[in-house]
């Protein structure tokens, strides 16, 4: 019996929450993981996991052992510092826009620098739970409530109103805030939106003007490009797009912040630290991309006779 060997199976199950996922991480069968965990439980004399509807959950004794096991793992990694420390999979939970435009290209750079690191990008419109074990790093729009969780403020980023050139040719470019009452908007499906930061309530857009709704920012970008209406889009997603024009960029600008959160179950792993550091440095080096846009501004035009009738009046926050 070698309890140190059993600890790696214990850690894998604690981090993954399922025998099959732990086996995949360790490249063994789920029965092998189960056997080693049962052996460790016999050795320590108490249960380490309880089986729940969502997977295997640590008992109170298991949580205490987890802290000690991670310290042992950390010391072992430090003792054998070298390239092999970073081998393994790093799971990153992120919003779709940031994941597609920032992390997907960056993952290729990380892999070229260290092929032993594998990266899983889990793109979502929901806020990941920092107590869950289904991610190692999360890119969020708000910091966690727990001040003891490793958190880095990545960057503020700005969003503006954009529309396609054909749409503006048909409906005219709004010259002021009040003229937005005559335009259609592309928006989120609010009943399915988990992140309040993406609700943009401060813009005061009436629901009846949100004629196309998408659950993802990439869907909104595609709809705006197709001429479905005006959309609120992150500047870094628009980039140098020649088919879009900013609308009232001097009057309407929304700012949010990206945060990098490291799971407490993964923060000591060398590959997680490497990926987190790469994200922080990349975002810092390209900070201007999140705050400015190179797209040429649209020129305001008078309302055309064919424009839709005015709807319920509203005013955006200036």
C-alpha positions as protocol buffer text, in pm:
chain_id: "A"
residue {
  index: 1
  type: UNK
  ca { x: 0 y: 0 z: 0 }
}
residue {
  index: 2
  type: UNK
  ca { x: 138 y: 339 z: -104 }
}
residue {
  index: 3
  type: UNK
  ca { x: -79 y: 628 z: 24 }
}
residue {
  index: 4
  type: UNK
  ca { x: 129 y: 883 z: -169 }
}
residue {
  index: 5
  type: UNK
  ca { x: 37 y: 710 z: -495 }
}
residue {
  index: 6
  type: UNK
  ca { x: -327 y: 699 z: -388 }
}
residue {
  index: 7
  type: UNK
  ca { x: -325 y: 1074 z: -324 }
}
residue {
  index: 8
  type: UNK
  ca { x: -299 y: 1158 z: -694 }
}
residue {
  index: 9
  type: UNK
  ca { x: -620 y: 964 z: -759 }
}
residue {
  index: 10
  type: UNK
  ca { x: -783 y: 1136 z: -463 }
}
residue {
  index: 11
  type: UNK
  ca { x: -683 y: 1478 z: -602 }
}
residue {
  index: 12
  type: UNK
  ca { x: -809 y: 1391 z: -950 }
}
residue {
  index: 13
  type: UNK
  ca { x: -1151 y: 1285 z: -821 }
}
residue {
  index: 14
  type: UNK
  ca { x: -1172 y: 1590 z: -591 }
}
residue {
  index: 15
  type: UNK
  ca { x: -1099 y: 1824 z: -883 }
}
residue {
  index: 16
  type: UNK
  ca { x: -1319 y: 1656 z: -1141 }
}
residue {
  index: 17
  type: UNK
  ca { x: -1613 y: 1534 z: -935 }
}
residue {
  index: 18
  type: UNK
  ca { x: -1655 y: 1215 z: -1141 }
}
residue {
  index: 19
  type: UNK
  ca { x: -1463 y: 890 z: -1172 }
}
residue {
  index: 20
  type: UNK
  ca { x: -1465 y: 895 z: -1552 }
}
residue {
  index: 21
  type: UNK
  ca { x: -1331 y: 1252 z: -1576 }
}
residue {
  index: 22
  type: UNK
  ca { x: -1064 y: 1176 z: -1315 }
}
residue {
  index: 23
  type: UNK
  ca { x: -966 y: 866 z: -1511 }
}
residue {
  index: 24
  type: UNK
  ca { x: -940 y: 1071 z: -1830 }
}
residue {
  index: 25
  type: UNK
  ca { x: -709 y: 1319 z: -1658 }
}
residue {
  index: 26
  type: UNK
  ca { x: -485 y: 1039 z: -1531 }
}
residue {
  index: 27
  type: UNK
  ca { x: -522 y: 826 z: -1846 }
}
residue {
  index: 28
  type: UNK
  ca { x: -652 y: 527 z: -1650 }
}
residue {
  index: 29
  type: UNK
  ca { x: -991 y: 359 z: -1620 }
}
residue {
  index: 30
  type: UNK
  ca { x: -1255 y: 488 z: -1380 }
}
residue {
  index: 31
  type: UNK
  ca { x: -1235 y: 158 z: -1191 }
}
residue {
  index: 32
  type: UNK
  ca { x: -866 y: 223 z: -1123 }
}
residue {
  index: 33
  type: UNK
  ca { x: -952 y: 563 z: -975 }
}
residue {
  index: 34
  type: UNK
  ca { x: -1225 y: 407 z: -761 }
}
residue {
  index: 35
  type: UNK
  ca { x: -994 y: 133 z: -635 }
}
residue {
  index: 36
  type: UNK
  ca { x: -720 y: 375 z: -529 }
}
residue {
  index: 37
  type: UNK
  ca { x: -968 y: 606 z: -353 }
}
residue {
  index: 38
  type: UNK
  ca { x: -1121 y: 314 z: -162 }
}
residue {
  index: 39
  type: UNK
  ca { x: -771 y: 201 z: -63 }
}
residue {
  index: 40
  type: UNK
  ca { x: -690 y: 549 z: 65 }
}
residue {
  index: 41
  type: UNK
  ca { x: -1016 y: 560 z: 264 }
}
residue {
  index: 42
  type: UNK
  ca { x: -924 y: 231 z: 431 }
}
residue {
  index: 43
  type: UNK
  ca { x: -579 y: 369 z: 510 }
}
residue {
  index: 44
  type: UNK
  ca { x: -704 y: 692 z: 674 }
}
residue {
  index: 45
  type: UNK
  ca { x: -1003 y: 522 z: 838 }
}
residue {
  index: 46
  type: UNK
  ca { x: -1286 y: 747 z: 718 }
}
residue {
  index: 47
  type: UNK
  ca { x: -1492 y: 831 z: 409 }
}
residue {
  index: 48
  type: UNK
  ca { x: -1347 y: 1096 z: 181 }
}
residue {
  index: 49
  type: UNK
  ca { x: -1636 y: 1129 z: -67 }
}
residue {
  index: 50
  type: UNK
  ca { x: -2014 y: 1109 z: -75 }
}
residue {
  index: 51
  type: UNK
  ca { x: -2195 y: 1026 z: -399 }
}
residue {
  index: 52
  type: UNK
  ca { x: -2442 y: 1300 z: -493 }
}
residue {
  index: 53
  type: UNK
  ca { x: -2669 y: 1373 z: -792 }
}
residue {
  index: 54
  type: UNK
  ca { x: -2402 y: 1593 z: -954 }
}
residue {
  index: 55
  type: UNK
  ca { x: -2107 y: 1365 z: -881 }
}
residue {
  index: 56
  type: UNK
  ca { x: -1866 y: 1284 z: -600 }
}
residue {
  index: 57
  type: UNK
  ca { x: -1853 y: 1544 z: -321 }
}
residue {
  index: 58
  type: UNK
  ca { x: -1583 y: 1571 z: -56 }
}
residue {
  index: 59
  type: UNK
  ca { x: -1682 y: 1501 z: 303 }
}
residue {
  index: 60
  type: UNK
  ca { x: -1558 y: 1732 z: 579 }
}
residue {
  index: 61
  type: UNK
  ca { x: -1269 y: 1491 z: 638 }
}
residue {
  index: 62
  type: UNK
  ca { x: -1204 y: 1485 z: 264 }
}
residue {
  index: 63
  type: UNK
  ca { x: -1185 y: 1865 z: 251 }
}
residue {
  index: 64
  type: UNK
  ca { x: -927 y: 1865 z: 528 }
}
residue {
  index: 65
  type: UNK
  ca { x: -723 y: 1600 z: 349 }
}
residue {
  index: 66
  type: UNK
  ca { x: -751 y: 1798 z: 24 }
}
residue {
  index: 67
  type: UNK
  ca { x: -567 y: 2093 z: 178 }
}
residue {
  index: 68
  type: UNK
  ca { x: -286 y: 1867 z: 296 }
}
residue {
  index: 69
  type: UNK
  ca { x: -270 y: 1674 z: -32 }
}
residue {
  index: 70
  type: UNK
  ca { x: -242 y: 1995 z: -234 }
}
residue {
  index: 71
  type: UNK
  ca { x: 42 y: 2114 z: -10 }
}
residue {
  index: 72
  type: UNK
  ca { x: 220 y: 1783 z: -72 }
}
residue {
  index: 73
  type: UNK
  ca { x: 160 y: 1819 z: -447 }
}
residue {
  index: 74
  type: UNK
  ca { x: 290 y: 2176 z: -443 }
}
residue {
  index: 75
  type: UNK
  ca { x: 608 y: 2075 z: -262 }
}
residue {
  index: 76
  type: UNK
  ca { x: 663 y: 1786 z: -503 }
}
residue {
  index: 77
  type: UNK
  ca { x: 624 y: 2016 z: -805 }
}
residue {
  index: 78
  type: UNK
  ca { x: 870 y: 2262 z: -653 }
}
residue {
  index: 79
  type: UNK
  ca { x: 1120 y: 1982 z: -584 }
}
residue {
  index: 80
  type: UNK
  ca { x: 1106 y: 1863 z: -943 }
}
residue {
  index: 81
  type: UNK
  ca { x: 1097 y: 2200 z: -1115 }
}
residue {
  index: 82
  type: UNK
  ca { x: 1117 y: 2156 z: -1489 }
}
residue {
  index: 83
  type: UNK
  ca { x: 922 y: 2122 z: -1810 }
}
residue {
  index: 84
  type: UNK
  ca { x: 718 y: 1820 z: -1703 }
}
residue {
  index: 85
  type: UNK
  ca { x: 554 y: 2022 z: -1424 }
}
residue {
  index: 86
  type: UNK
  ca { x: 321 y: 2187 z: -1672 }
}
residue {
  index: 87
  type: UNK
  ca { x: 190 y: 1871 z: -1838 }
}
residue {
  index: 88
  type: UNK
  ca { x: -187 y: 1830 z: -1824 }
}
residue {
  index: 89
  type: UNK
  ca { x: -515 y: 1999 z: -1907 }
}
residue {
  index: 90
  type: UNK
  ca { x: -616 y: 2350 z: -1799 }
}
residue {
  index: 91
  type: UNK
  ca { x: -988 y: 2427 z: -1816 }
}
residue {
  index: 92
  type: UNK
  ca { x: -1083 y: 2790 z: -1873 }
}
residue {
  index: 93
  type: UNK
  ca { x: -1443 y: 2907 z: -1831 }
}
residue {
  index: 94
  type: UNK
  ca { x: -1507 y: 3228 z: -2022 }
}
residue {
  index: 95
  type: UNK
  ca { x: -1764 y: 3439 z: -2198 }
}
residue {
  index: 96
  type: UNK
  ca { x: -1800 y: 3354 z: -2566 }
}
residue {
  index: 97
  type: UNK
  ca { x: -1671 y: 3685 z: -2700 }
}
residue {
  index: 98
  type: UNK
  ca { x: -1355 y: 3687 z: -2488 }
}
residue {
  index: 99
  type: UNK
  ca { x: -1300 y: 3317 z: -2546 }
}
residue {
  index: 100
  type: UNK
  ca { x: -1333 y: 3337 z: -2924 }
}
residue {
  index: 101
  type: UNK
  ca { x: -1146 y: 3661 z: -2992 }
}
residue {
  index: 102
  type: UNK
  ca { x: -883 y: 3652 z: -2717 }
}
residue {
  index: 103
  type: UNK
  ca { x: -831 y: 3308 z: -2562 }
}
residue {
  index: 104
  type: UNK
  ca { x: -864 y: 3085 z: -2868 }
}
residue {
  index: 105
  type: UNK
  ca { x: -577 y: 3260 z: -3054 }
}
residue {
  index: 106
  type: UNK
  ca { x: -376 y: 3287 z: -2730 }
}
residue {
  index: 107
  type: UNK
  ca { x: -411 y: 2913 z: -2666 }
}
residue {
  index: 108
  type: UNK
  ca { x: -215 y: 2848 z: -2986 }
}
residue {
  index: 109
  type: UNK
  ca { x: 69 y: 3068 z: -2860 }
}
residue {
  index: 110
  type: UNK
  ca { x: 72 y: 2891 z: -2523 }
}
residue {
  index: 111
  type: UNK
  ca { x: 84 y: 2552 z: -2692 }
}
residue {
  index: 112
  type: UNK
  ca { x: 372 y: 2658 z: -2916 }
}
residue {
  index: 113
  type: UNK
  ca { x: 567 y: 2768 z: -2609 }
}
residue {
  index: 114
  type: UNK
  ca { x: 484 y: 2451 z: -2411 }
}
residue {
  index: 115
  type: UNK
  ca { x: 323 y: 2158 z: -2599 }
}
residue {
  index: 116
  type: UNK
  ca { x: 278 y: 1968 z: -2271 }
}
residue {
  index: 117
  type: UNK
  ca { x: -11 y: 2200 z: -2178 }
}
residue {
  index: 118
  type: UNK
  ca { x: -358 y: 2116 z: -2307 }
}
residue {
  index: 119
  type: UNK
  ca { x: -632 y: 2380 z: -2290 }
}
residue {
  index: 120
  type: UNK
  ca { x: -1009 y: 2342 z: -2275 }
}
residue {
  index: 121
  type: UNK
  ca { x: -1212 y: 2659 z: -2339 }
}
residue {
  index: 122
  type: UNK
  ca { x: -1562 y: 2636 z: -2190 }
}
residue {
  index: 123
  type: UNK
  ca { x: -1757 y: 2930 z: -2331 }
}
residue {
  index: 124
  type: UNK
  ca { x: -2073 y: 3027 z: -2149 }
}
residue {
  index: 125
  type: UNK
  ca { x: -2313 y: 3314 z: -2083 }
}
residue {
  index: 126
  type: UNK
  ca { x: -2348 y: 3204 z: -1720 }
}
residue {
  index: 127
  type: UNK
  ca { x: -2135 y: 3306 z: -1423 }
}
residue {
  index: 128
  type: UNK
  ca { x: -1923 y: 3005 z: -1316 }
}
residue {
  index: 129
  type: UNK
  ca { x: -1941 y: 2903 z: -951 }
}
residue {
  index: 130
  type: UNK
  ca { x: -1603 y: 2944 z: -783 }
}
residue {
  index: 131
  type: UNK
  ca { x: -1688 y: 2653 z: -552 }
}
residue {
  index: 132
  type: UNK
  ca { x: -1731 y: 2415 z: -846 }
}
residue {
  index: 133
  type: UNK
  ca { x: -1452 y: 2192 z: -973 }
}
residue {
  index: 134
  type: UNK
  ca { x: -1535 y: 2213 z: -1343 }
}
residue {
  index: 135
  type: UNK
  ca { x: -1282 y: 2487 z: -1423 }
}
residue {
  index: 136
  type: UNK
  ca { x: -928 y: 2589 z: -1330 }
}
residue {
  index: 137
  type: UNK
  ca { x: -945 y: 2950 z: -1449 }
}
residue {
  index: 138
  type: UNK
  ca { x: -1253 y: 3163 z: -1505 }
}
residue {
  index: 139
  type: UNK
  ca { x: -1288 y: 3495 z: -1686 }
}
residue {
  index: 140
  type: UNK
  ca { x: -1577 y: 3675 z: -1518 }
}
residue {
  index: 141
  type: UNK
  ca { x: -1745 y: 4015 z: -1522 }
}
residue {
  index: 142
  type: UNK
  ca { x: -1740 y: 4052 z: -1146 }
}
residue {
  index: 143
  type: UNK
  ca { x: -1496 y: 3944 z: -875 }
}
residue {
  index: 144
  type: UNK
  ca { x: -1598 y: 3662 z: -637 }
}
residue {
  index: 145
  type: UNK
  ca { x: -1740 y: 3756 z: -299 }
}
residue {
  index: 146
  type: UNK
  ca { x: -1474 y: 3551 z: -118 }
}
residue {
  index: 147
  type: UNK
  ca { x: -1163 y: 3773 z: -80 }
}
residue {
  index: 148
  type: UNK
  ca { x: -943 y: 3466 z: -23 }
}
residue {
  index: 149
  type: UNK
  ca { x: -988 y: 3340 z: -380 }
}
residue {
  index: 150
  type: UNK
  ca { x: -706 y: 3433 z: -619 }
}
residue {
  index: 151
  type: UNK
  ca { x: -845 y: 3713 z: -836 }
}
residue {
  index: 152
  type: UNK
  ca { x: -679 y: 3948 z: -1085 }
}
residue {
  index: 153
  type: UNK
  ca { x: -845 y: 4252 z: -1241 }
}
residue {
  index: 154
  type: UNK
  ca { x: -764 y: 4193 z: -1607 }
}
residue {
  index: 155
  type: UNK
  ca { x: -889 y: 4503 z: -1785 }
}
residue {
  index: 156
  type: UNK
  ca { x: -1183 y: 4733 z: -1831 }
}
residue {
  index: 157
  type: UNK
  ca { x: -1343 y: 4702 z: -2173 }
}
residue {
  index: 158
  type: UNK
  ca { x: -1586 y: 4920 z: -2361 }
}
residue {
  index: 159
  type: UNK
  ca { x: -1896 y: 4849 z: -2565 }
}
residue {
  index: 160
  type: UNK
  ca { x: -2064 y: 5080 z: -2812 }
}
residue {
  index: 161
  type: UNK
  ca { x: -2357 y: 5093 z: -3051 }
}
residue {
  index: 162
  type: UNK
  ca { x: -2287 y: 4955 z: -3399 }
}
residue {
  index: 163
  type: UNK
  ca { x: -2486 y: 4895 z: -3716 }
}
residue {
  index: 164
  type: UNK
  ca { x: -2407 y: 4766 z: -4063 }
}
residue {
  index: 165
  type: UNK
  ca { x: -2358 y: 5002 z: -4355 }
}
residue {
  index: 166
  type: UNK
  ca { x: -2660 y: 4861 z: -4547 }
}
residue {
  index: 167
  type: UNK
  ca { x: -2880 y: 4904 z: -4237 }
}
residue {
  index: 168
  type: UNK
  ca { x: -2775 y: 5267 z: -4198 }
}
residue {
  index: 169
  type: UNK
  ca { x: -2828 y: 5323 z: -4571 }
}
residue {
  index: 170
  type: UNK
  ca { x: -3187 y: 5200 z: -4536 }
}
residue {
  index: 171
  type: UNK
  ca { x: -3281 y: 5362 z: -4206 }
}
residue {
  index: 172
  type: UNK
  ca { x: -3045 y: 5656 z: -4179 }
}
residue {
  index: 173
  type: UNK
  ca { x: -2776 y: 5723 z: -3920 }
}
residue {
  index: 174
  type: UNK
  ca { x: -2928 y: 5861 z: -3598 }
}
residue {
  index: 175
  type: UNK
  ca { x: -2798 y: 6214 z: -3537 }
}
residue {
  index: 176
  type: UNK
  ca { x: -2886 y: 6220 z: -3166 }
}
residue {
  index: 177
  type: UNK
  ca { x: -3010 y: 6007 z: -2877 }
}
residue {
  index: 178
  type: UNK
  ca { x: -3379 y: 6076 z: -2934 }
}
residue {
  index: 179
  type: UNK
  ca { x: -3360 y: 5952 z: -3293 }
}
residue {
  index: 180
  type: UNK
  ca { x: -3272 y: 5602 z: -3169 }
}
residue {
  index: 181
  type: UNK
  ca { x: -3643 y: 5561 z: -3097 }
}
residue {
  index: 182
  type: UNK
  ca { x: -3696 y: 5480 z: -3465 }
}
residue {
  index: 183
  type: UNK
  ca { x: -3444 y: 5195 z: -3480 }
}
residue {
  index: 184
  type: UNK
  ca { x: -3448 y: 4821 z: -3421 }
}
residue {
  index: 185
  type: UNK
  ca { x: -3203 y: 4662 z: -3178 }
}
residue {
  index: 186
  type: UNK
  ca { x: -3022 y: 4330 z: -3154 }
}
residue {
  index: 187
  type: UNK
  ca { x: -3010 y: 4212 z: -2791 }
}
residue {
  index: 188
  type: UNK
  ca { x: -2963 y: 3923 z: -2551 }
}
residue {
  index: 189
  type: UNK
  ca { x: -3245 y: 3682 z: -2461 }
}
residue {
  index: 190
  type: UNK
  ca { x: -3297 y: 3837 z: -2120 }
}
residue {
  index: 191
  type: UNK
  ca { x: -3487 y: 3543 z: -1972 }
}
residue {
  index: 192
  type: UNK
  ca { x: -3178 y: 3326 z: -2032 }
}
residue {
  index: 193
  type: UNK
  ca { x: -2919 y: 3586 z: -1931 }
}
residue {
  index: 194
  type: UNK
  ca { x: -2735 y: 3495 z: -1612 }
}
residue {
  index: 195
  type: UNK
  ca { x: -2488 y: 3787 z: -1611 }
}
residue {
  index: 196
  type: UNK
  ca { x: -2655 y: 4110 z: -1501 }
}
residue {
  index: 197
  type: UNK
  ca { x: -2356 y: 4304 z: -1636 }
}
residue {
  index: 198
  type: UNK
  ca { x: -2472 y: 4220 z: -1990 }
}
residue {
  index: 199
  type: UNK
  ca { x: -2826 y: 4347 z: -1937 }
}
residue {
  index: 200
  type: UNK
  ca { x: -2727 y: 4709 z: -2018 }
}
residue {
  index: 201
  type: UNK
  ca { x: -3026 y: 4848 z: -1830 }
}
residue {
  index: 202
  type: UNK
  ca { x: -2855 y: 5186 z: -1813 }
}
residue {
  index: 203
  type: UNK
  ca { x: -2921 y: 5226 z: -2186 }
}
residue {
  index: 204
  type: UNK
  ca { x: -3296 y: 5219 z: -2129 }
}
residue {
  index: 205
  type: UNK
  ca { x: -3382 y: 5041 z: -2455 }
}
residue {
  index: 206
  type: UNK
  ca { x: -3755 y: 4946 z: -2455 }
}
residue {
  index: 207
  type: UNK
  ca { x: -3824 y: 4575 z: -2502 }
}
residue {
  index: 208
  type: UNK
  ca { x: -4038 y: 4635 z: -2809 }
}
residue {
  index: 209
  type: UNK
  ca { x: -3733 y: 4767 z: -2996 }
}
residue {
  index: 210
  type: UNK
  ca { x: -3530 y: 4451 z: -2928 }
}
residue {
  index: 211
  type: UNK
  ca { x: -3652 y: 4270 z: -3237 }
}
residue {
  index: 212
  type: UNK
  ca { x: -3371 y: 4012 z: -3269 }
}
residue {
  index: 213
  type: UNK
  ca { x: -3245 y: 3838 z: -2955 }
}
residue {
  index: 214
  type: UNK
  ca { x: -2946 y: 3603 z: -2934 }
}
residue {
  index: 215
  type: UNK
  ca { x: -2804 y: 3413 z: -2638 }
}
residue {
  index: 216
  type: UNK
  ca { x: -2445 y: 3482 z: -2745 }
}
residue {
  index: 217
  type: UNK
  ca { x: -2243 y: 3787 z: -2840 }
}
residue {
  index: 218
  type: UNK
  ca { x: -2121 y: 3616 z: -3157 }
}
residue {
  index: 219
  type: UNK
  ca { x: -2482 y: 3565 z: -3263 }
}
residue {
  index: 220
  type: UNK
  ca { x: -2551 y: 3932 z: -3200 }
}
residue {
  index: 221
  type: UNK
  ca { x: -2246 y: 4033 z: -3402 }
}
residue {
  index: 222
  type: UNK
  ca { x: -2363 y: 3820 z: -3696 }
}
residue {
  index: 223
  type: UNK
  ca { x: -2716 y: 3966 z: -3677 }
}
residue {
  index: 224
  type: UNK
  ca { x: -2586 y: 4324 z: -3668 }
}
residue {
  index: 225
  type: UNK
  ca { x: -2359 y: 4255 z: -3964 }
}
residue {
  index: 226
  type: UNK
  ca { x: -2656 y: 4113 z: -4155 }
}
residue {
  index: 227
  type: UNK
  ca { x: -2848 y: 4438 z: -4102 }
}
residue {
  index: 228
  type: UNK
  ca { x: -3098 y: 4323 z: -3838 }
}
residue {
  index: 229
  type: UNK
  ca { x: -3057 y: 4639 z: -3632 }
}
residue {
  index: 230
  type: UNK
  ca { x: -2832 y: 4831 z: -3396 }
}
residue {
  index: 231
  type: UNK
  ca { x: -2635 y: 4627 z: -3142 }
}
residue {
  index: 232
  type: UNK
  ca { x: -2430 y: 4684 z: -2827 }
}
residue {
  index: 233
  type: UNK
  ca { x: -2095 y: 4524 z: -2911 }
}
residue {
  index: 234
  type: UNK
  ca { x: -1755 y: 4507 z: -2737 }
}
residue {
  index: 235
  type: UNK
  ca { x: -1497 y: 4718 z: -2919 }
}
residue {
  index: 236
  type: UNK
  ca { x: -1245 y: 4432 z: -2922 }
}
residue {
  index: 237
  type: UNK
  ca { x: -1494 y: 4212 z: -3110 }
}
residue {
  index: 238
  type: UNK
  ca { x: -1559 y: 4473 z: -3376 }
}
residue {
  index: 239
  type: UNK
  ca { x: -1191 y: 4551 z: -3429 }
}
residue {
  index: 240
  type: UNK
  ca { x: -1129 y: 4683 z: -3778 }
}
residue {
  index: 241
  type: UNK
  ca { x: -1450 y: 4546 z: -3930 }
}
residue {
  index: 242
  type: UNK
  ca { x: -1513 y: 4735 z: -4250 }
}
residue {
  index: 243
  type: UNK
  ca { x: -1882 y: 4641 z: -4269 }
}
residue {
  index: 244
  type: UNK
  ca { x: -1985 y: 4805 z: -3939 }
}
residue {
  index: 245
  type: UNK
  ca { x: -2008 y: 5165 z: -3827 }
}
residue {
  index: 246
  type: UNK
  ca { x: -2026 y: 5302 z: -3472 }
}
residue {
  index: 247
  type: UNK
  ca { x: -2346 y: 5488 z: -3386 }
}
residue {
  index: 248
  type: UNK
  ca { x: -2335 y: 5791 z: -3154 }
}
residue {
  index: 249
  type: UNK
  ca { x: -1993 y: 5688 z: -3027 }
}
residue {
  index: 250
  type: UNK
  ca { x: -1945 y: 6029 z: -2863 }
}
residue {
  index: 251
  type: UNK
  ca { x: -2267 y: 5993 z: -2661 }
}
residue {
  index: 252
  type: UNK
  ca { x: -2311 y: 5622 z: -2588 }
}
residue {
  index: 253
  type: UNK
  ca { x: -2033 y: 5409 z: -2440 }
}
residue {
  index: 254
  type: UNK
  ca { x: -2067 y: 5131 z: -2183 }
}
residue {
  index: 255
  type: UNK
  ca { x: -1776 y: 5006 z: -1972 }
}
residue {
  index: 256
  type: UNK
  ca { x: -1740 y: 4672 z: -1798 }
}
residue {
  index: 257
  type: UNK
  ca { x: -1444 y: 4487 z: -1639 }
}
residue {
  index: 258
  type: UNK
  ca { x: -1295 y: 4144 z: -1694 }
}
residue {
  index: 259
  type: UNK
  ca { x: -1160 y: 3953 z: -1392 }
}
residue {
  index: 260
  type: UNK
  ca { x: -943 y: 3641 z: -1387 }
}
residue {
  index: 261
  type: UNK
  ca { x: -1035 y: 3397 z: -1111 }
}
residue {
  index: 262
  type: UNK
  ca { x: -828 y: 3090 z: -1028 }
}
residue {
  index: 263
  type: UNK
  ca { x: -1013 y: 2796 z: -877 }
}
residue {
  index: 264
  type: UNK
  ca { x: -898 y: 2725 z: -521 }
}
residue {
  index: 265
  type: UNK
  ca { x: -874 y: 2359 z: -623 }
}
residue {
  index: 266
  type: UNK
  ca { x: -622 y: 2436 z: -900 }
}
residue {
  index: 267
  type: UNK
  ca { x: -426 y: 2744 z: -800 }
}
residue {
  index: 268
  type: UNK
  ca { x: -111 y: 2553 z: -704 }
}
residue {
  index: 269
  type: UNK
  ca { x: -81 y: 2357 z: -1028 }
}
residue {
  index: 270
  type: UNK
  ca { x: 210 y: 2470 z: -1244 }
}
residue {
  index: 271
  type: UNK
  ca { x: 22 y: 2454 z: -1575 }
}
residue {
  index: 272
  type: UNK
  ca { x: -264 y: 2662 z: -1434 }
}
residue {
  index: 273
  type: UNK
  ca { x: -18 y: 2928 z: -1319 }
}
residue {
  index: 274
  type: UNK
  ca { x: 147 y: 2931 z: -1663 }
}
residue {
  index: 275
  type: UNK
  ca { x: -185 y: 2979 z: -1847 }
}
residue {
  index: 276
  type: UNK
  ca { x: -311 y: 3241 z: -1601 }
}
residue {
  index: 277
  type: UNK
  ca { x: 14 y: 3436 z: -1634 }
}
residue {
  index: 278
  type: UNK
  ca { x: -4 y: 3419 z: -2014 }
}
residue {
  index: 279
  type: UNK
  ca { x: -360 y: 3557 z: -2012 }
}
residue {
  index: 280
  type: UNK
  ca { x: -267 y: 3844 z: -1779 }
}
residue {
  index: 281
  type: UNK
  ca { x: 39 y: 3942 z: -1984 }
}
residue {
  index: 282
  type: UNK
  ca { x: -142 y: 3915 z: -2318 }
}
residue {
  index: 283
  type: UNK
  ca { x: -435 y: 4130 z: -2205 }
}
residue {
  index: 284
  type: UNK
  ca { x: -200 y: 4386 z: -2053 }
}
residue {
  index: 285
  type: UNK
  ca { x: 3 y: 4408 z: -2375 }
}
residue {
  index: 286
  type: UNK
  ca { x: -310 y: 4454 z: -2590 }
}
residue {
  index: 287
  type: UNK
  ca { x: -501 y: 4679 z: -2349 }
}
residue {
  index: 288
  type: UNK
  ca { x: -573 y: 4941 z: -2617 }
}
residue {
  index: 289
  type: UNK
  ca { x: -777 y: 4686 z: -2811 }
}
residue {
  index: 290
  type: UNK
  ca { x: -1033 y: 4671 z: -2529 }
}
residue {
  index: 291
  type: UNK
  ca { x: -1079 y: 5047 z: -2505 }
}
residue {
  index: 292
  type: UNK
  ca { x: -1065 y: 5183 z: -2860 }
}
residue {
  index: 293
  type: UNK
  ca { x: -1197 y: 5093 z: -3203 }
}
residue {
  index: 294
  type: UNK
  ca { x: -1048 y: 5163 z: -3546 }
}
residue {
  index: 295
  type: UNK
  ca { x: -1379 y: 5153 z: -3734 }
}
residue {
  index: 296
  type: UNK
  ca { x: -1460 y: 5479 z: -3913 }
}
residue {
  index: 297
  type: UNK
  ca { x: -1751 y: 5668 z: -3749 }
}
residue {
  index: 298
  type: UNK
  ca { x: -2083 y: 5693 z: -3928 }
}
residue {
  index: 299
  type: UNK
  ca { x: -2213 y: 6028 z: -4046 }
}
residue {
  index: 300
  type: UNK
  ca { x: -2552 y: 6133 z: -3906 }
}
residue {
  index: 301
  type: UNK
  ca { x: -2828 y: 6163 z: -4164 }
}
residue {
  index: 302
  type: UNK
  ca { x: -3173 y: 6311 z: -4145 }
}
residue {
  index: 303
  type: UNK
  ca { x: -3464 y: 6078 z: -4082 }
}
residue {
  index: 304
  type: UNK
  ca { x: -3598 y: 5941 z: -4408 }
}
residue {
  index: 305
  type: UNK
  ca { x: -3963 y: 5925 z: -4504 }
}
residue {
  index: 306
  type: UNK
  ca { x: -3944 y: 5546 z: -4513 }
}
residue {
  index: 307
  type: UNK
  ca { x: -3814 y: 5521 z: -4156 }
}
residue {
  index: 308
  type: UNK
  ca { x: -4036 y: 5339 z: -3904 }
}
residue {
  index: 309
  type: UNK
  ca { x: -4265 y: 5556 z: -3691 }
}
residue {
  index: 310
  type: UNK
  ca { x: -4141 y: 5669 z: -3351 }
}
residue {
  index: 311
  type: UNK
  ca { x: -4217 y: 5434 z: -3067 }
}
residue {
  index: 312
  type: UNK
  ca { x: -4229 y: 5492 z: -2694 }
}
residue {
  index: 313
  type: UNK
  ca { x: -3980 y: 5769 z: -2614 }
}
residue {
  index: 314
  type: UNK
  ca { x: -3672 y: 5704 z: -2406 }
}
residue {
  index: 315
  type: UNK
  ca { x: -3335 y: 5860 z: -2341 }
}
residue {
  index: 316
  type: UNK
  ca { x: -3000 y: 5694 z: -2300 }
}
residue {
  index: 317
  type: UNK
  ca { x: -2774 y: 5784 z: -2012 }
}
residue {
  index: 318
  type: UNK
  ca { x: -2525 y: 6043 z: -2129 }
}
